[in-house]
C-alpha angles and dihedrals in degrees: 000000000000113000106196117206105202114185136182143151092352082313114129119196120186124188128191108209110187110179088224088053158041118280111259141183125249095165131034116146133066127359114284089191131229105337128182127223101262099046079045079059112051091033089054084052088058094044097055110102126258130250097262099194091268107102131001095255124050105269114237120205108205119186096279102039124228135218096208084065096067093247104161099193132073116332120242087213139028125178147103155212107240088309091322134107100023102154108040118197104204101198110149102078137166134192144224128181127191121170101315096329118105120198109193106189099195130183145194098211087194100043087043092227123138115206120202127203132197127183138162152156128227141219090250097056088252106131117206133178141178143191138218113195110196128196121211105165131111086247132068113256116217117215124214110157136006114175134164125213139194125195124238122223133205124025119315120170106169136056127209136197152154128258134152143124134242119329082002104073135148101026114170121236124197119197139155127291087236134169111281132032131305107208125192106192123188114203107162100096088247140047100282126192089264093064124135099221107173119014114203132199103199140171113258090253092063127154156141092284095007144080133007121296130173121195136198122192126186103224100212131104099212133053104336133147130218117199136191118200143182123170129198099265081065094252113143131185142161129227155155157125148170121344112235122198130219103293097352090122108047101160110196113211107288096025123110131201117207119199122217136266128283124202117206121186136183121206134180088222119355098272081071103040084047084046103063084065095052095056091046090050098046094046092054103112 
């Protein structure tokens, strides 16, 4: 099994790449520094979950999260083939590496579908990742959800967003990381004043140059969802991606949706989570 060790602008990313599953992340969160081989492997030993009294196997949670798993929390991806093939298993994957950008090209041999995975780091710290879901079978496939999902380490205990109206936008809200899931839907057909932005898991000691936050931001302009969740096992994650309404994929044998693009960023205090953004954005030609 490849172990990948991204790092940029005191940002460690550790993946975790097996041949038979998705990608998924065992590390995302404050430089670990240079490690060889053989100290990547024997901390991403200690980084793989635990068996939690759920299922008979640790559950692992990879970027689009998976029901055969036995993931019990919000699926990465929903859809079906005329009432078949609900719940892929995408168990045949292959990698490609270029720089710090990982492509996972993944396939259900019996439910015909290619997932593609991209995900990269960039010089500024700011993480992003996207998905192509491809369908190769006679029938049509109808797509009702594809979300992508990234874990959160450590120990957050508050969420932050952003709400608000017309000439009072973007007013930040502060609540509980509480069980269960906190879900910020846009529904306008466009980015409104009420948008979430950017959610943020934080430690309860979080400012402006304090404390530990981790964003995520759907990078889309239309109808999109961001979602914060933590189940009772204490495993959090956030996600998101486009919102999709009833019928609106419909993807004929041969075609491919891609989802867009979602930026993750990991800050000591919110200026350098906030930060992250600002050199992307500044280095873009």
């Amino acid at each position: 099994m490849q172990i990948l060790h991204f790092r940029a602008a005191g940002v460690s990313v550790i993946i975790e790449c097996p041949s038979d599953a998705l990608p998924a992340i065992l590390h995302w969160g404050p430089d670990l520094g240079v490690l060889d081989d053989e100290s990547l492997a024997h901390l991403a030993a200690e980084l793989r979950p635990r068996p939690d009294m759920t299922v008979d196997v640790p559950v692992r949670t990879p970027l689009v999260p998976e029901a055969r798993t036995g993931w019990m929390g919000m699926p990465g991806l929903s859809g079906h083939h005329q009432g078949q093939n609900w719940s892929p298993a995408f168990t045949s994957v292959t990698y490609r590496q270029t720089g710090q950008t990982l492509t996972a090209t993944a396939r259900d041999e019996h439910a015909r579908l290619t997932l593609t995975i991209i995900i990269e780091l960039d010089h500024s710290g700011l993480l992003r990742a996207r998905a192509d879901l491809r369908n190769q079978h006679e029938l049509p496939y109808t797509l009702d959800t594809l979300n992508l999902a990234f874990p959160v380490p450590g120990t957050p205990t508050e969420l932050l967003d952003q709400a608000g109206r017309w000439a009072k936008e973007r007013i930040p809200q502060r609540r509980p990381l509480t069980v269960g899931t906190h879900l910020r839907e846009n529904r306008r057909g466009r980015t409104g004043a009420d948008a979430a932005t950017v959610l943020l898991a934080g430690t309860s000691d979080l400012g402006f140059q304090r404390g530990e936050a981790w964003g995520l931001h759907v990078g889309f302009s239309g109808n999109h969802r961001h979602y914060a969740e933590r189940t009772s096992t204490g495993r959090i994650m956030l996600g998101g991606g486009e919102l999709l309404l009833p019928g609106e994929i419909i993807l004929p044998t041969g075609e491919t949706y891609r989802t867009p693009w979602l930026y993750a960023t990991y800050g000591r205090g919110l200026d350098q989570a906030a930060r992250r953004f600002h050199d992307h954005l500044r280095a873009r030609p």
